[in-house]
């Protein structure tokens, strides 16, 4: 099988954890490295959570700690959504996986430069690490096949009326990445809000009958409640659960499930109320060359199958080990 070399950059975070489960359930992905940054929580917590969750799902992969705060803005975390610990108060495993001695940017740089093949970067947090990498080492650009990012939105926001969390936390990093010329697939709220799993559908998790699925169900139960407390976060979150970050992997392993178009995207950096907004030029008014494929539709049934197949695979694998 032809494997796709992948680097995952994330801020675990409940939906980041489920994204990791999907990624590591896919044999076609050759995951070289996982890096963390501050976003949902501090880097102490996101790094611990990555080590803990990857220990639990028995993956032996390098985990490198990333930057501890956005390039300019003050860090705003989302413990109200993900819980004080960051994984919905679910205890996965005491990490046996050790944090890499390489900081994230060095690890990403060295992994990219050492690769004979183009590398796919799956990013599901603020783009702080990737933005800083591209500033420090623009020579890596030709080594990146695509950045599949969960972030932004053509319409709406969840951290402000117009800004999505990952873009809001570090808009400057996002602007560096979107200006870089590196190919981007953007899974913004436009598509992640459509890639919902209903409460009823999510209840299937517990019927999978594995310890992994049980814990994942507990984490989803926490996430459903916290999301429902912020009604403007997404319409109908009581019933429609959005595991946003899973889209960034799904867009790579099952692109046929998605529809999107190429648009010019820039990031608002100075808006009094709109900083962090991803301005998607979907009317092509700017006349500027598109710099991202912005996803806007999903085959929800196919997406749900992907999600549950991943949970089944990981759960079964752990039982057999
Ligand atoms: O807006 C949703 C995004 O912000 C997800 O990546 C979630 O984990 C948070 O980081
Ligand atoms: Ca995330």
mmCIF file of C-alpha atoms and ligand atoms in Angstrom:
data_model
loop_
_atom_site.group_PDB
_atom_site.id
_atom_site.type_symbol
_atom_site.label_atom_id
_atom_site.label_comp_id
_atom_site.label_asym_id
_atom_site.label_seq_id
_atom_site.Cartn_x
_atom_site.Cartn_y
_atom_site.Cartn_z
ATOM 1 C CA UNK A 1 0.000 0.000 0.000
ATOM 2 C CA UNK A 2 1.250 3.502 -0.807
ATOM 3 C CA UNK A 3 1.371 5.305 2.520
ATOM 4 C CA UNK A 4 0.944 9.047 2.909
ATOM 5 C CA UNK A 5 3.613 10.628 5.157
ATOM 6 C CA UNK A 6 1.820 12.814 7.712
ATOM 7 C CA UNK A 7 2.641 15.259 10.494
ATOM 8 C CA UNK A 8 -0.193 16.070 12.918
ATOM 9 C CA UNK A 9 -0.202 19.418 14.742
ATOM 10 C CA UNK A 10 -2.915 19.708 17.384
ATOM 11 C CA UNK A 11 -4.163 21.092 20.706
ATOM 12 C CA UNK A 12 -5.871 18.110 22.433
ATOM 13 C CA UNK A 13 -8.766 18.898 23.207
ATOM 14 C CA UNK A 14 -11.621 16.479 22.912
ATOM 15 C CA UNK A 15 -12.147 16.665 19.170
ATOM 16 C CA UNK A 16 -8.382 16.602 18.597
ATOM 17 C CA UNK A 17 -8.296 13.280 20.460
ATOM 18 C CA UNK A 18 -11.013 11.818 18.236
ATOM 19 C CA UNK A 19 -9.079 13.167 15.229
ATOM 20 C CA UNK A 20 -6.005 11.249 16.472
ATOM 21 C CA UNK A 21 -8.120 8.091 16.805
ATOM 22 C CA UNK A 22 -9.259 8.405 13.189
ATOM 23 C CA UNK A 23 -5.740 9.189 11.933
ATOM 24 C CA UNK A 24 -4.135 6.250 13.737
ATOM 25 C CA UNK A 25 -6.884 3.878 12.613
ATOM 26 C CA UNK A 26 -5.979 4.462 8.957
ATOM 27 C CA UNK A 27 -3.298 2.142 7.556
ATOM 28 C CA UNK A 28 -2.736 4.418 4.568
ATOM 29 C CA UNK A 29 -1.315 7.162 6.815
ATOM 30 C CA UNK A 30 2.330 7.037 7.869
ATOM 31 C CA UNK A 31 2.227 9.379 10.864
ATOM 32 C CA UNK A 32 5.796 10.572 11.376
ATOM 33 C CA UNK A 33 5.237 13.070 14.168
ATOM 34 C CA UNK A 34 2.621 14.633 16.438
ATOM 35 C CA UNK A 35 3.193 18.188 17.652
ATOM 36 C CA UNK A 36 1.230 20.236 20.154
ATOM 37 C CA UNK A 37 0.565 23.904 20.732
ATOM 38 C CA UNK A 38 -1.362 26.100 23.089
ATOM 39 C CA UNK A 39 -4.957 26.563 22.051
ATOM 40 C CA UNK A 40 -7.738 24.666 23.765
ATOM 41 C CA UNK A 41 -5.395 24.567 26.763
ATOM 42 C CA UNK A 42 -1.813 25.402 27.728
ATOM 43 C CA UNK A 43 0.976 23.454 26.021
ATOM 44 C CA UNK A 44 1.573 21.663 29.320
ATOM 45 C CA UNK A 45 -1.942 20.255 29.104
ATOM 46 C CA UNK A 46 -2.161 19.709 25.345
ATOM 47 C CA UNK A 47 1.188 17.905 25.389
ATOM 48 C CA UNK A 48 0.212 15.778 28.392
ATOM 49 C CA UNK A 49 -3.116 14.955 26.713
ATOM 50 C CA UNK A 50 -1.428 13.949 23.470
ATOM 51 C CA UNK A 51 1.003 11.670 25.364
ATOM 52 C CA UNK A 52 -1.821 10.243 27.497
ATOM 53 C CA UNK A 53 -4.233 9.551 24.647
ATOM 54 C CA UNK A 54 -1.535 8.124 22.342
ATOM 55 C CA UNK A 55 -0.298 5.919 25.203
ATOM 56 C CA UNK A 56 -3.855 4.629 25.696
ATOM 57 C CA UNK A 57 -4.292 3.825 21.990
ATOM 58 C CA UNK A 58 -0.871 2.196 22.084
ATOM 59 C CA UNK A 59 0.835 4.321 19.449
ATOM 60 C CA UNK A 60 4.586 4.745 19.528
ATOM 61 C CA UNK A 61 5.076 8.080 17.786
ATOM 62 C CA UNK A 62 7.231 11.133 18.483
ATOM 63 C CA UNK A 63 5.299 13.834 20.348
ATOM 64 C CA UNK A 64 7.016 17.231 20.301
ATOM 65 C CA UNK A 65 5.904 20.206 22.361
ATOM 66 C CA UNK A 66 5.116 23.382 20.432
ATOM 67 C CA UNK A 67 4.898 27.070 21.138
ATOM 68 C CA UNK A 68 3.323 28.102 24.415
ATOM 69 C CA UNK A 69 1.397 31.078 23.132
ATOM 70 C CA UNK A 70 0.261 32.784 19.962
ATOM 71 C CA UNK A 71 2.708 34.881 17.946
ATOM 72 C CA UNK A 72 1.279 38.203 19.145
ATOM 73 C CA UNK A 73 -2.064 37.766 20.843
ATOM 74 C CA UNK A 74 -2.560 36.753 24.450
ATOM 75 C CA UNK A 75 -3.563 33.114 24.728
ATOM 76 C CA UNK A 76 -7.272 32.452 25.282
ATOM 77 C CA UNK A 77 -8.021 28.811 26.075
ATOM 78 C CA UNK A 78 -11.263 26.806 25.818
ATOM 79 C CA UNK A 79 -11.377 24.864 29.099
ATOM 80 C CA UNK A 80 -15.078 25.750 29.269
ATOM 81 C CA UNK A 81 -15.546 23.442 26.291
ATOM 82 C CA UNK A 82 -12.943 20.726 26.842
ATOM 83 C CA UNK A 83 -12.818 20.660 30.645
ATOM 84 C CA UNK A 84 -10.041 21.701 33.043
ATOM 85 C CA UNK A 85 -7.926 18.705 32.016
ATOM 86 C CA UNK A 86 -8.878 19.058 28.386
ATOM 87 C CA UNK A 87 -10.261 15.603 27.584
ATOM 88 C CA UNK A 88 -13.667 15.976 29.152
ATOM 89 C CA UNK A 89 -12.498 14.802 32.569
ATOM 90 C CA UNK A 90 -11.826 11.359 31.065
ATOM 91 C CA UNK A 91 -8.637 9.731 32.360
ATOM 92 C CA UNK A 92 -7.086 7.937 29.401
ATOM 93 C CA UNK A 93 -3.639 6.677 30.514
ATOM 94 C CA UNK A 94 -0.663 7.751 32.558
ATOM 95 C CA UNK A 95 1.727 8.513 29.694
ATOM 96 C CA UNK A 96 4.489 5.993 29.080
ATOM 97 C CA UNK A 97 5.257 7.730 25.782
ATOM 98 C CA UNK A 98 7.963 10.319 26.492
ATOM 99 C CA UNK A 99 7.886 13.897 25.199
ATOM 100 C CA UNK A 100 10.413 14.418 22.399
ATOM 101 C CA UNK A 101 13.645 16.242 23.202
ATOM 102 C CA UNK A 102 13.116 18.189 19.973
ATOM 103 C CA UNK A 103 10.843 21.239 20.148
ATOM 104 C CA UNK A 104 7.974 21.045 17.668
ATOM 105 C CA UNK A 105 9.339 23.459 15.095
ATOM 106 C CA UNK A 106 12.706 21.645 14.948
ATOM 107 C CA UNK A 107 10.966 18.261 14.787
ATOM 108 C CA UNK A 108 8.681 19.388 11.951
ATOM 109 C CA UNK A 109 11.598 21.017 10.093
ATOM 110 C CA UNK A 110 13.858 17.956 10.373
ATOM 111 C CA UNK A 111 11.025 15.543 9.483
ATOM 112 C CA UNK A 112 10.121 17.529 6.378
ATOM 113 C CA UNK A 113 13.713 17.958 5.203
ATOM 114 C CA UNK A 114 14.478 14.265 5.754
ATOM 115 C CA UNK A 115 11.442 13.046 3.825
ATOM 116 C CA UNK A 116 11.902 11.720 0.283
ATOM 117 C CA UNK A 117 8.200 12.284 -0.319
ATOM 118 C CA UNK A 118 5.992 15.319 0.088
ATOM 119 C CA UNK A 119 4.473 15.410 3.577
ATOM 120 C CA UNK A 120 0.843 16.146 4.460
ATOM 121 C CA UNK A 121 0.370 18.330 7.532
ATOM 122 C CA UNK A 122 -2.895 17.845 9.416
ATOM 123 C CA UNK A 123 -3.430 20.841 11.706
ATOM 124 C CA UNK A 124 -6.310 21.040 14.160
ATOM 125 C CA UNK A 125 -5.379 23.895 16.447
ATOM 126 C CA UNK A 126 -4.124 27.458 16.119
ATOM 127 C CA UNK A 127 -1.452 27.603 13.392
ATOM 128 C CA UNK A 128 1.232 28.979 15.700
ATOM 129 C CA UNK A 129 3.771 26.189 15.102
ATOM 130 C CA UNK A 130 3.225 26.070 11.344
ATOM 131 C CA UNK A 131 3.329 29.843 10.999
ATOM 132 C CA UNK A 132 6.526 30.103 13.028
ATOM 133 C CA UNK A 133 8.058 27.228 11.040
ATOM 134 C CA UNK A 134 7.319 28.941 7.726
ATOM 135 C CA UNK A 135 8.794 32.217 9.020
ATOM 136 C CA UNK A 136 11.951 30.529 10.302
ATOM 137 C CA UNK A 137 12.377 27.971 7.519
ATOM 138 C CA UNK A 138 10.651 28.973 4.259
ATOM 139 C CA UNK A 139 12.814 26.364 2.567
ATOM 140 C CA UNK A 140 10.422 23.665 3.845
ATOM 141 C CA UNK A 141 7.555 24.905 1.636
ATOM 142 C CA UNK A 142 8.318 22.610 -1.348
ATOM 143 C CA UNK A 143 8.383 19.627 1.055
ATOM 144 C CA UNK A 144 4.739 20.093 2.089
ATOM 145 C CA UNK A 145 2.085 18.438 -0.059
ATOM 146 C CA UNK A 146 -0.856 20.138 1.650
ATOM 147 C CA UNK A 147 -1.922 21.558 5.001
ATOM 148 C CA UNK A 148 -5.328 20.169 5.969
ATOM 149 C CA UNK A 149 -6.511 22.607 8.633
ATOM 150 C CA UNK A 150 -9.581 22.565 10.775
ATOM 151 C CA UNK A 151 -10.130 26.258 11.271
ATOM 152 C CA UNK A 152 -11.768 29.421 10.075
ATOM 153 C CA UNK A 153 -15.168 29.935 8.535
ATOM 154 C CA UNK A 154 -16.521 31.659 5.467
ATOM 155 C CA UNK A 155 -19.598 32.561 7.473
ATOM 156 C CA UNK A 156 -20.007 32.824 11.219
ATOM 157 C CA UNK A 157 -17.772 32.088 14.144
ATOM 158 C CA UNK A 158 -17.621 30.390 17.525
ATOM 159 C CA UNK A 159 -15.197 32.580 19.458
ATOM 160 C CA UNK A 160 -16.828 35.760 18.220
ATOM 161 C CA UNK A 161 -19.660 36.401 15.827
ATOM 162 C CA UNK A 162 -17.247 36.199 12.923
ATOM 163 C CA UNK A 163 -14.157 34.304 14.098
ATOM 164 C CA UNK A 164 -13.586 30.576 14.601
ATOM 165 C CA UNK A 165 -11.462 29.548 17.615
ATOM 166 C CA UNK A 166 -8.258 28.324 15.914
ATOM 167 C CA UNK A 167 -8.066 31.417 13.722
ATOM 168 C CA UNK A 168 -9.107 33.713 16.585
ATOM 169 C CA UNK A 169 -6.398 32.446 18.968
ATOM 170 C CA UNK A 170 -3.572 33.082 16.514
ATOM 171 C CA UNK A 171 -4.679 35.120 13.490
ATOM 172 C CA UNK A 172 -1.116 36.231 12.723
ATOM 173 C CA UNK A 173 0.080 32.644 12.376
ATOM 174 C CA UNK A 174 -2.910 31.872 10.180
ATOM 175 C CA UNK A 175 -2.134 34.866 7.966
ATOM 176 C CA UNK A 176 1.491 33.708 7.575
ATOM 177 C CA UNK A 177 0.290 30.239 6.538
ATOM 178 C CA UNK A 178 -2.387 31.485 4.138
ATOM 179 C CA UNK A 179 0.117 33.920 2.579
ATOM 180 C CA UNK A 180 2.819 31.243 2.231
ATOM 181 C CA UNK A 181 1.716 29.664 -1.036
ATOM 182 C CA UNK A 182 1.613 26.212 0.578
ATOM 183 C CA UNK A 183 -1.531 24.313 -0.591
ATOM 184 C CA UNK A 184 -4.280 24.427 2.045
ATOM 185 C CA UNK A 185 -7.536 22.526 2.509
ATOM 186 C CA UNK A 186 -9.610 24.465 5.018
ATOM 187 C CA UNK A 187 -12.266 22.579 7.010
ATOM 188 C CA UNK A 188 -13.932 25.573 8.576
ATOM 189 C CA UNK A 189 -17.174 25.784 10.494
ATOM 190 C CA UNK A 190 -18.981 25.890 7.155
ATOM 191 C CA UNK A 191 -18.348 22.184 6.755
ATOM 192 C CA UNK A 192 -17.782 21.039 10.341
ATOM 193 C CA UNK A 193 -21.219 22.309 11.357
ATOM 194 C CA UNK A 194 -22.707 20.109 8.618
ATOM 195 C CA UNK A 195 -20.525 17.142 9.631
ATOM 196 C CA UNK A 196 -22.572 16.663 12.783
ATOM 197 C CA UNK A 197 -23.403 13.472 14.660
ATOM 198 C CA UNK A 198 -26.747 13.467 16.422
ATOM 199 C CA UNK A 199 -27.119 12.442 20.059
ATOM 200 C CA UNK A 200 -28.991 9.362 18.889
ATOM 201 C CA UNK A 201 -26.242 8.428 16.414
ATOM 202 C CA UNK A 202 -23.533 9.142 19.000
ATOM 203 C CA UNK A 203 -25.252 6.762 21.428
ATOM 204 C CA UNK A 204 -23.981 3.981 19.126
ATOM 205 C CA UNK A 205 -20.500 4.548 20.579
ATOM 206 C CA UNK A 206 -21.390 2.756 23.802
ATOM 207 C CA UNK A 207 -22.826 -0.193 21.914
ATOM 208 C CA UNK A 208 -19.425 -0.856 20.288
ATOM 209 C CA UNK A 209 -18.636 -2.653 23.535
ATOM 210 C CA UNK A 210 -14.940 -1.844 23.896
ATOM 211 C CA UNK A 211 -13.199 0.033 26.732
ATOM 212 C CA UNK A 212 -11.981 2.587 24.183
ATOM 213 C CA UNK A 213 -15.506 3.259 22.909
ATOM 214 C CA UNK A 214 -16.775 3.541 26.485
ATOM 215 C CA UNK A 215 -14.226 6.227 27.303
ATOM 216 C CA UNK A 216 -14.829 7.989 24.006
ATOM 217 C CA UNK A 217 -18.558 7.995 24.766
ATOM 218 C CA UNK A 218 -17.877 9.565 28.165
ATOM 219 C CA UNK A 219 -15.767 12.241 26.491
ATOM 220 C CA UNK A 220 -18.476 12.909 23.894
ATOM 221 C CA UNK A 221 -21.111 13.155 26.634
ATOM 222 C CA UNK A 222 -19.046 15.878 28.334
ATOM 223 C CA UNK A 223 -18.449 17.657 25.013
ATOM 224 C CA UNK A 224 -22.133 17.583 24.080
ATOM 225 C CA UNK A 225 -23.055 19.202 27.363
ATOM 226 C CA UNK A 226 -20.426 21.959 27.228
ATOM 227 C CA UNK A 227 -21.219 22.770 23.625
ATOM 228 C CA UNK A 228 -24.906 22.985 24.393
ATOM 229 C CA UNK A 229 -24.113 25.638 27.034
ATOM 230 C CA UNK A 230 -22.918 28.011 24.321
ATOM 231 C CA UNK A 231 -25.976 28.048 22.036
ATOM 232 C CA UNK A 232 -24.439 30.477 19.606
ATOM 233 C CA UNK A 233 -21.445 28.193 19.236
ATOM 234 C CA UNK A 234 -23.394 26.217 16.732
ATOM 235 C CA UNK A 235 -27.025 25.892 15.863
ATOM 236 C CA UNK A 236 -28.822 23.092 17.641
ATOM 237 C CA UNK A 237 -25.777 21.791 19.486
ATOM 238 C CA UNK A 238 -28.099 20.020 21.928
ATOM 239 C CA UNK A 239 -28.833 17.542 19.167
ATOM 240 C CA UNK A 240 -26.018 17.985 16.656
ATOM 241 C CA UNK A 241 -22.521 17.226 17.959
ATOM 242 C CA UNK A 242 -19.641 18.656 15.936
ATOM 243 C CA UNK A 243 -16.365 16.788 16.334
ATOM 244 C CA UNK A 244 -14.684 19.470 14.244
ATOM 245 C CA UNK A 245 -11.099 18.218 14.039
ATOM 246 C CA UNK A 246 -12.078 14.837 12.610
ATOM 247 C CA UNK A 247 -12.845 16.672 9.347
ATOM 248 C CA UNK A 248 -9.187 17.609 8.859
ATOM 249 C CA UNK A 249 -8.246 13.900 8.670
ATOM 250 C CA UNK A 250 -11.414 12.868 6.817
ATOM 251 C CA UNK A 251 -10.610 15.416 4.113
ATOM 252 C CA UNK A 252 -7.325 13.571 3.490
ATOM 253 C CA UNK A 253 -8.414 9.923 3.777
ATOM 254 C CA UNK A 254 -11.854 10.351 2.184
ATOM 255 C CA UNK A 255 -11.829 13.534 0.080
ATOM 256 C CA UNK A 256 -14.735 12.195 -1.951
ATOM 257 C CA UNK A 257 -16.991 12.869 1.035
ATOM 258 C CA UNK A 258 -16.468 16.605 0.738
ATOM 259 C CA UNK A 259 -17.195 19.444 -1.646
ATOM 260 C CA UNK A 260 -15.266 22.663 -1.666
ATOM 261 C CA UNK A 261 -13.958 25.385 -3.932
ATOM 262 C CA UNK A 262 -10.759 27.370 -4.287
ATOM 263 C CA UNK A 263 -10.925 30.849 -2.852
ATOM 264 C CA UNK A 264 -8.622 33.628 -1.775
ATOM 265 C CA UNK A 265 -8.596 33.750 2.018
ATOM 266 C CA UNK A 266 -7.026 36.350 4.267
ATOM 267 C CA UNK A 267 -7.206 36.870 7.976
ATOM 268 C CA UNK A 268 -8.475 39.995 9.747
ATOM 269 C CA UNK A 269 -5.688 41.132 12.090
ATOM 270 C CA UNK A 270 -6.876 44.538 13.248
ATOM 271 C CA UNK A 271 -10.651 44.457 13.455
ATOM 272 C CA UNK A 272 -11.973 45.942 16.676
ATOM 273 C CA UNK A 273 -14.594 43.168 16.873
ATOM 274 C CA UNK A 274 -13.508 40.952 13.984
ATOM 275 C CA UNK A 275 -9.876 40.004 14.602
ATOM 276 C CA UNK A 276 -9.337 36.351 13.627
ATOM 277 C CA UNK A 277 -12.029 36.349 10.991
ATOM 278 C CA UNK A 278 -11.064 34.347 7.902
ATOM 279 C CA UNK A 279 -12.253 36.490 5.028
ATOM 280 C CA UNK A 280 -13.156 33.966 2.329
ATOM 281 C CA UNK A 281 -13.461 35.799 -0.988
ATOM 282 C CA UNK A 282 -16.240 33.536 -2.248
ATOM 283 C CA UNK A 283 -17.584 36.259 -4.512
ATOM 284 C CA UNK A 284 -14.087 36.608 -6.003
ATOM 285 C CA UNK A 285 -14.288 40.388 -5.487
ATOM 286 C CA UNK A 286 -10.601 40.806 -4.707
ATOM 287 C CA UNK A 287 -9.506 39.228 -7.970
ATOM 288 C CA UNK A 288 -6.660 37.666 -5.988
ATOM 289 C CA UNK A 289 -5.399 34.160 -6.735
ATOM 290 C CA UNK A 290 -7.060 31.500 -4.552
ATOM 291 C CA UNK A 291 -4.812 30.225 -1.748
ATOM 292 C CA UNK A 292 -7.054 27.569 -0.194
ATOM 293 C CA UNK A 293 -9.635 24.954 -0.988
ATOM 294 C CA UNK A 294 -12.478 25.836 1.369
ATOM 295 C CA UNK A 295 -14.768 22.893 2.120
ATOM 296 C CA UNK A 296 -18.482 23.645 2.366
ATOM 297 C CA UNK A 297 -20.394 20.358 2.008
ATOM 298 C CA UNK A 298 -20.076 16.830 3.326
ATOM 299 C CA UNK A 299 -21.678 13.454 2.763
ATOM 300 C CA UNK A 300 -22.739 13.196 6.399
ATOM 301 C CA UNK A 301 -23.597 9.512 6.286
ATOM 302 C CA UNK A 302 -20.190 8.676 4.839
ATOM 303 C CA UNK A 303 -18.501 10.862 7.451
ATOM 304 C CA UNK A 304 -20.358 9.149 10.292
ATOM 305 C CA UNK A 305 -19.330 5.731 8.957
ATOM 306 C CA UNK A 306 -15.694 6.890 8.896
ATOM 307 C CA UNK A 307 -15.987 8.069 12.505
ATOM 308 C CA UNK A 308 -17.519 4.876 13.856
ATOM 309 C CA UNK A 309 -15.281 2.609 11.765
ATOM 310 C CA UNK A 310 -12.303 4.382 13.369
ATOM 311 C CA UNK A 311 -13.700 3.916 16.873
ATOM 312 C CA UNK A 312 -14.415 0.247 16.126
ATOM 313 C CA UNK A 313 -10.941 -0.328 14.675
ATOM 314 C CA UNK A 314 -9.075 1.320 17.544
ATOM 315 C CA UNK A 315 -11.253 -0.414 20.141
ATOM 316 C CA UNK A 316 -10.766 -3.844 18.577
ATOM 317 C CA UNK A 317 -7.024 -3.328 18.012
ATOM 318 C CA UNK A 318 -6.554 -2.559 21.708
ATOM 319 C CA UNK A 319 -8.481 -5.672 22.728
ATOM 320 C CA UNK A 320 -6.269 -7.822 20.508
ATOM 321 C CA UNK A 321 -2.960 -6.349 21.753
HETATM 322 O O1 LIG B 1 -13.422 25.759 16.423
HETATM 323 C C1 LIG B 1 -13.142 24.419 16.723
HETATM 324 C C2 LIG B 1 -11.673 24.213 16.915
HETATM 325 O O2 LIG B 1 -11.235 24.903 18.064
HETATM 326 C C3 LIG B 1 -11.295 22.752 17.157
HETATM 327 O O3 LIG B 1 -10.006 22.528 16.677
HETATM 328 C C4 LIG B 1 -11.308 22.627 18.652
HETATM 329 O O4 LIG B 1 -10.425 21.594 19.123
HETATM 330 C C5 LIG B 1 -10.766 23.962 19.039
HETATM 331 O O5 LIG B 1 -9.355 23.888 18.971
HETATM 332 CA CA1 LIG B 2 -8.310 21.491 18.073
#
